[in-house]
Amino acid sequence: MKGEAGTATTSISWRRHPDVDDRKPVVRTVPYAEFVLEHPDLDPTTLNTEFFPDAVPYTDGSRERVFYWRSALRDSSPPATDWSFVYATTHDLVGCSETVVGIRGLTTEPATGVAIVVDGTAGGDASMVHVRDYETPNLRIVDVTPDLIRLAVDGDDVEVAVGGRQRIELSPQTVELISDDEPEEITPELSVRYPGRRKIHHPVSNASDRLFPSFDLDLASLSNPLAVPLQNEELDHAALATDLGVSLEERPYPERVLWQAFAYTAFDPRRESVPDIGRTDDDHLVVTPR
């Protein structure tokens, strides 16, 4: 139904989540670090970009959060109840129960060769290049304390204090690009950031759930189907928040980004499927696309 010039509404159906009580998200407060293995000598051939980053870090009152609205947790990670700390790469979130572990998830392996990062952020965008073979540097976490994280990098000890970041130049190596048989010598760089203890929010393991703050949204009062406002035939997430009584102005900017991700995940008019939406008793919204 059309309204003012450029505006309209459309009806979007949704379903009350049938088993939201069994979809408890991972919520743990543990030391948290970020590692990105970059290769600035190369030109990217692939952009791994998402409209919304997987990881959204922000401060909520006195709480420091890292909110993963989309699953990034490694299947090989131990149960969250056993975590002593976690670390994030451009590709993964890895939970650890030991303080001496090798750093994984710094590269990916597509159908051919290895995809290495030219420039990237933890849980966010990355520009990459595909090479035929790659010798992953020997990178290990040796110790994690509230004050610092200690690493073994190519045999050398490196310490990064809490709140700090460091770029570490690694040993040169030669690679061949998939698109070019000419070998190139590169010098990888490890970018390390150690924010310290953070409250990690992540969807339940091994599921397609999407996780969001509750935004104080009362699902019981939400009509079904819902009249969703559009602007130039696209979802108007700000108008939707106003219609549903969600005050975005009072929320930190990263949480407003999470609202946009929720609005598009649940009520994108281009989606043909009907999502399951539920609210957990610990104030999370869970959306399961179907």
Short mmCIF file of C-alpha atoms in Angstrom, two decimals:
data_model
loop_
_atom_site.label_atom_id
_atom_site.label_comp_id
_atom_site.label_asym_id
_atom_site.label_seq_id
_atom_site.Cartn_x
_atom_site.Cartn_y
_atom_site.Cartn_z
CA MET A 1 0.00 0.00 0.00
CA LYS A 2 1.45 3.35 -1.05
CA GLY A 3 1.67 6.41 1.19
CA GLU A 4 3.57 9.64 0.65
CA ALA A 5 5.84 10.02 -2.35
CA GLY A 6 8.49 7.31 -2.21
CA THR A 7 6.96 5.62 0.84
CA ALA A 8 4.77 2.54 1.21
CA THR A 9 4.10 -0.43 3.45
CA THR A 10 4.05 -4.12 2.74
CA SER A 11 2.76 -7.06 4.79
CA ILE A 12 5.45 -9.48 6.03
CA SER A 13 4.54 -12.76 7.72
CA TRP A 14 6.58 -14.25 10.53
CA ARG A 15 6.21 -17.18 12.92
CA ARG A 16 6.59 -17.34 16.68
CA HIS A 17 9.72 -19.42 17.31
CA PRO A 18 8.50 -22.89 18.36
CA ASP A 19 11.54 -23.84 20.46
CA VAL A 20 13.30 -20.61 21.42
CA ASP A 21 13.82 -21.91 24.98
CA ASP A 22 16.13 -24.57 23.51
CA ARG A 23 18.15 -22.02 21.51
CA LYS A 24 20.09 -20.47 24.36
CA PRO A 25 22.86 -18.30 22.93
CA VAL A 26 26.47 -18.49 24.01
CA VAL A 27 27.10 -15.71 26.54
CA ARG A 28 30.48 -15.78 28.27
CA THR A 29 32.70 -13.14 29.86
CA VAL A 30 36.30 -14.15 29.15
CA PRO A 31 39.59 -12.63 27.94
CA TYR A 32 39.27 -11.85 24.23
CA ALA A 33 41.95 -11.26 21.58
CA GLU A 34 41.96 -10.54 17.85
CA PHE A 35 44.44 -11.85 15.27
CA VAL A 36 44.58 -10.92 11.59
CA LEU A 37 47.31 -12.36 9.34
CA GLU A 38 47.79 -9.82 6.54
CA HIS A 39 49.86 -9.72 3.34
CA PRO A 40 50.20 -6.06 2.31
CA ASP A 41 52.72 -6.89 -0.47
CA LEU A 42 49.93 -8.40 -2.59
CA ASP A 43 47.02 -6.93 -4.52
CA PRO A 44 43.64 -8.39 -3.56
CA THR A 45 41.63 -10.39 -6.06
CA THR A 46 38.62 -11.13 -3.83
CA LEU A 47 36.60 -8.95 -1.47
CA ASN A 48 34.89 -10.82 1.36
CA THR A 49 32.45 -8.09 2.33
CA GLU A 50 29.18 -8.24 4.20
CA PHE A 51 26.61 -5.49 4.53
CA PHE A 52 26.80 -6.05 8.31
CA PRO A 53 29.97 -7.37 9.99
CA ASP A 54 29.68 -10.67 11.88
CA ALA A 55 31.17 -9.16 15.05
CA VAL A 56 29.87 -5.90 16.53
CA PRO A 57 31.90 -4.69 19.55
CA TYR A 58 30.45 -1.96 21.74
CA THR A 59 29.97 -0.68 25.27
CA ASP A 60 26.58 -1.08 26.92
CA GLY A 61 26.66 0.91 30.14
CA SER A 62 29.65 -0.50 31.98
CA ARG A 63 29.61 -3.75 29.97
CA GLU A 64 32.05 -4.32 27.13
CA ARG A 65 30.38 -6.55 24.57
CA VAL A 66 31.39 -8.37 21.41
CA PHE A 67 28.15 -9.34 19.72
CA TYR A 68 28.21 -12.00 17.02
CA TRP A 69 24.78 -11.86 15.40
CA ARG A 70 25.74 -14.51 12.82
CA SER A 71 27.55 -17.76 13.62
CA ALA A 72 31.35 -17.66 13.36
CA LEU A 73 32.27 -20.18 16.08
CA ARG A 74 34.58 -22.99 15.08
CA ASP A 75 32.94 -26.41 15.35
CA SER A 76 36.13 -27.72 16.98
CA SER A 77 35.88 -25.24 19.87
CA PRO A 78 35.09 -26.83 23.25
CA PRO A 79 31.74 -26.14 24.94
CA ALA A 80 31.44 -22.53 26.04
CA THR A 81 31.30 -23.57 29.69
CA ASP A 82 34.92 -24.76 29.31
CA TRP A 83 36.28 -21.58 27.74
CA SER A 84 39.16 -19.83 29.49
CA PHE A 85 39.47 -17.27 26.68
CA VAL A 86 38.47 -16.71 23.06
CA TYR A 87 40.07 -15.14 20.03
CA ALA A 88 38.71 -13.84 16.75
CA THR A 89 40.14 -13.79 13.23
CA THR A 90 38.70 -12.43 10.01
CA HIS A 91 37.02 -15.81 9.49
CA ASP A 92 36.33 -17.38 12.88
CA LEU A 93 35.67 -17.12 16.57
CA VAL A 94 37.65 -19.75 18.47
CA GLY A 95 36.94 -20.78 22.05
CA CYS A 96 39.84 -22.23 24.04
CA SER A 97 40.01 -24.21 27.27
CA GLU A 98 43.82 -24.14 27.40
CA THR A 99 46.25 -21.24 27.51
CA VAL A 100 48.80 -22.82 25.15
CA VAL A 101 47.29 -23.27 21.70
CA GLY A 102 48.13 -22.69 18.08
CA ILE A 103 46.31 -19.82 16.38
CA ARG A 104 43.89 -21.13 13.75
CA GLY A 105 41.53 -19.59 11.23
CA LEU A 106 44.05 -17.14 9.75
CA THR A 107 43.57 -18.43 6.19
CA THR A 108 40.84 -20.30 4.34
CA GLU A 109 41.01 -23.07 1.78
CA PRO A 110 38.67 -22.65 -1.19
CA ALA A 111 38.30 -25.31 -3.88
CA THR A 112 41.72 -24.44 -5.26
CA GLY A 113 44.75 -23.23 -3.34
CA VAL A 114 44.68 -21.06 -0.21
CA ALA A 115 42.94 -17.72 0.35
CA ILE A 116 45.10 -15.33 2.36
CA VAL A 117 44.13 -11.92 3.70
CA VAL A 118 45.61 -8.76 2.18
CA ASP A 119 43.78 -6.44 4.58
CA GLY A 120 41.04 -7.31 7.07
CA THR A 121 39.38 -6.91 10.43
CA ALA A 122 38.37 -9.48 13.03
CA GLY A 123 34.81 -10.60 12.38
CA GLY A 124 34.49 -8.08 9.58
CA ASP A 125 35.46 -7.37 5.99
CA ALA A 126 38.57 -8.74 4.34
CA SER A 127 40.27 -8.36 0.99
CA MET A 128 41.98 -11.58 -0.07
CA VAL A 129 44.09 -13.19 -2.75
CA HIS A 130 44.27 -16.86 -3.76
CA VAL A 131 47.68 -18.54 -3.87
CA ARG A 132 48.65 -22.07 -4.92
CA ASP A 133 50.30 -23.00 -1.65
CA TYR A 134 51.06 -21.25 1.61
CA GLU A 135 53.24 -22.00 4.62
CA THR A 136 51.28 -20.75 7.63
CA PRO A 137 53.66 -19.09 10.11
CA ASN A 138 54.18 -20.82 13.45
CA LEU A 139 51.96 -18.77 15.76
CA ARG A 140 51.02 -19.86 19.27
CA ILE A 141 49.35 -18.39 22.31
CA VAL A 142 51.57 -19.12 25.31
CA ASP A 143 49.75 -17.37 28.14
CA VAL A 144 46.75 -15.12 28.77
CA THR A 145 46.39 -12.98 31.90
CA PRO A 146 44.19 -9.99 32.75
CA ASP A 147 47.18 -7.75 31.99
CA LEU A 148 48.67 -9.23 28.83
CA ILE A 149 48.70 -11.94 26.22
CA ARG A 150 51.98 -13.71 25.45
CA LEU A 151 52.64 -15.22 22.02
CA ALA A 152 55.32 -17.33 20.38
CA VAL A 153 55.76 -15.92 16.87
CA ASP A 154 58.20 -17.73 14.59
CA GLY A 155 60.07 -18.79 17.72
CA ASP A 156 60.20 -15.33 19.32
CA ASP A 157 58.27 -14.28 22.45
CA VAL A 158 55.90 -11.33 21.99
CA GLU A 159 53.79 -9.66 24.69
CA VAL A 160 50.81 -7.40 24.05
CA ALA A 161 49.45 -5.51 27.06
CA VAL A 162 45.73 -5.30 27.72
CA GLY A 163 44.21 -2.49 25.67
CA GLY A 164 47.13 -2.60 23.26
CA ARG A 165 47.69 -3.60 19.67
CA GLN A 166 50.80 -4.55 17.74
CA ARG A 167 51.87 -5.36 14.18
CA ILE A 168 54.49 -8.08 13.91
CA GLU A 169 56.52 -8.61 10.75
CA LEU A 170 56.98 -12.31 10.03
CA SER A 171 59.51 -14.30 8.02
CA PRO A 172 59.39 -13.72 4.25
CA GLN A 173 58.21 -16.50 1.96
CA THR A 174 57.50 -17.02 -1.71
CA VAL A 175 54.01 -17.66 -3.09
CA GLU A 176 52.44 -18.18 -6.49
CA LEU A 177 49.14 -16.50 -7.25
CA ILE A 178 46.46 -18.72 -8.75
CA SER A 179 46.05 -16.17 -11.54
CA ASP A 180 49.79 -15.86 -12.20
CA ASP A 181 52.55 -18.47 -12.33
CA GLU A 182 55.21 -15.90 -11.49
CA PRO A 183 56.43 -16.39 -7.87
CA GLU A 184 56.30 -13.40 -5.52
CA GLU A 185 58.21 -12.84 -2.30
CA ILE A 186 56.00 -11.57 0.51
CA THR A 187 56.42 -10.56 4.13
CA PRO A 188 53.32 -11.51 6.15
CA GLU A 189 52.31 -9.32 9.09
CA LEU A 190 50.36 -10.41 12.14
CA SER A 191 48.04 -7.76 13.55
CA VAL A 192 47.31 -8.41 17.25
CA ARG A 193 44.80 -6.62 19.46
CA TYR A 194 44.09 -7.53 23.07
CA PRO A 195 41.04 -5.69 24.43
CA GLY A 196 40.96 -7.92 27.56
CA ARG A 197 37.83 -9.34 29.20
CA ARG A 198 34.73 -9.01 27.08
CA LYS A 199 31.21 -10.38 27.23
CA ILE A 200 30.85 -12.54 24.14
CA HIS A 201 27.39 -13.04 22.66
CA HIS A 202 27.06 -15.69 19.94
CA PRO A 203 24.21 -17.76 18.49
CA VAL A 204 23.79 -21.30 19.79
CA SER A 205 26.44 -23.58 18.31
CA ASN A 206 25.79 -25.61 15.15
CA ALA A 207 22.64 -23.73 14.16
CA SER A 208 21.52 -21.24 11.52
CA ASP A 209 20.15 -18.88 14.19
CA ARG A 210 20.71 -15.14 14.04
CA LEU A 211 21.11 -13.44 17.42
CA PHE A 212 20.24 -9.88 18.44
CA PRO A 213 19.67 -7.79 21.57
CA SER A 214 16.02 -7.72 22.58
CA PHE A 215 15.66 -3.97 21.84
CA ASP A 216 12.86 -4.19 24.46
CA LEU A 217 10.66 -5.48 21.66
CA ASP A 218 7.40 -7.06 22.83
CA LEU A 219 6.72 -9.90 20.41
CA ALA A 220 3.32 -10.55 21.99
CA SER A 221 2.11 -7.19 20.68
CA LEU A 222 3.64 -7.64 17.22
CA SER A 223 1.02 -8.13 14.53
CA ASN A 224 1.30 -11.01 12.10
CA PRO A 225 1.55 -10.26 9.28
CA LEU A 226 3.37 -7.03 10.09
CA ALA A 227 2.95 -3.82 8.12
CA VAL A 228 6.56 -3.02 7.23
CA PRO A 229 7.40 0.51 6.03
CA LEU A 230 9.29 0.95 2.78
CA GLN A 231 11.26 3.83 1.32
CA ASN A 232 11.69 3.69 -2.45
CA GLU A 233 10.64 0.03 -2.34
CA GLU A 234 13.37 -0.85 0.19
CA LEU A 235 12.91 -1.66 3.88
CA ASP A 236 12.92 1.49 6.00
CA HIS A 237 14.54 0.13 9.17
CA ALA A 238 14.39 3.47 11.01
CA ALA A 239 10.66 3.85 10.37
CA LEU A 240 10.13 0.24 11.41
CA ALA A 241 11.83 0.96 14.74
CA THR A 242 9.55 3.96 15.27
CA ASP A 243 6.46 1.90 14.41
CA LEU A 244 7.49 -0.80 16.89
CA GLY A 245 8.38 1.60 19.70
CA VAL A 246 12.13 0.98 19.53
CA SER A 247 14.08 4.16 20.37
CA LEU A 248 17.28 3.98 18.34
CA GLU A 249 18.50 7.42 19.41
CA GLU A 250 19.04 6.21 22.98
CA ARG A 251 21.20 3.28 21.86
CA PRO A 252 24.91 3.22 20.97
CA TYR A 253 25.66 3.33 17.26
CA PRO A 254 26.79 -0.34 17.04
CA GLU A 255 23.47 -1.45 18.53
CA ARG A 256 21.71 0.58 15.85
CA VAL A 257 23.72 -1.45 13.32
CA LEU A 258 22.43 -4.61 15.01
CA TRP A 259 18.89 -3.26 14.69
CA GLN A 260 19.40 -2.87 10.95
CA ALA A 261 20.70 -6.45 10.75
CA PHE A 262 17.65 -7.66 12.71
CA ALA A 263 15.21 -5.69 10.55
CA TYR A 264 16.62 -7.07 7.31
CA THR A 265 16.95 -10.61 8.68
CA ALA A 266 13.36 -10.74 9.95
CA PHE A 267 11.41 -8.41 7.66
CA ASP A 268 13.25 -7.95 4.37
CA PRO A 269 10.46 -7.62 1.78
CA ARG A 270 12.64 -9.41 -0.78
CA ARG A 271 12.70 -12.60 1.30
CA GLU A 272 10.17 -15.23 0.30
CA SER A 273 10.53 -17.48 3.38
CA VAL A 274 8.79 -16.95 6.74
CA PRO A 275 11.31 -16.67 9.62
CA ASP A 276 10.90 -17.93 13.17
CA ILE A 277 11.31 -15.11 15.72
CA GLY A 278 11.54 -15.60 19.48
CA ARG A 279 12.76 -13.80 22.59
CA THR A 280 14.82 -15.70 25.15
CA ASP A 281 14.49 -15.22 28.89
CA ASP A 282 17.93 -13.56 28.95
CA ASP A 283 16.77 -10.77 26.63
CA HIS A 284 17.97 -11.88 23.22
CA LEU A 285 16.02 -12.05 20.00
CA VAL A 286 16.57 -15.22 17.99
CA VAL A 287 15.67 -15.30 14.31
CA THR A 288 15.89 -18.59 12.44
CA PRO A 289 15.57 -18.25 8.66
CA ARG A 290 13.58 -21.05 7.03
#
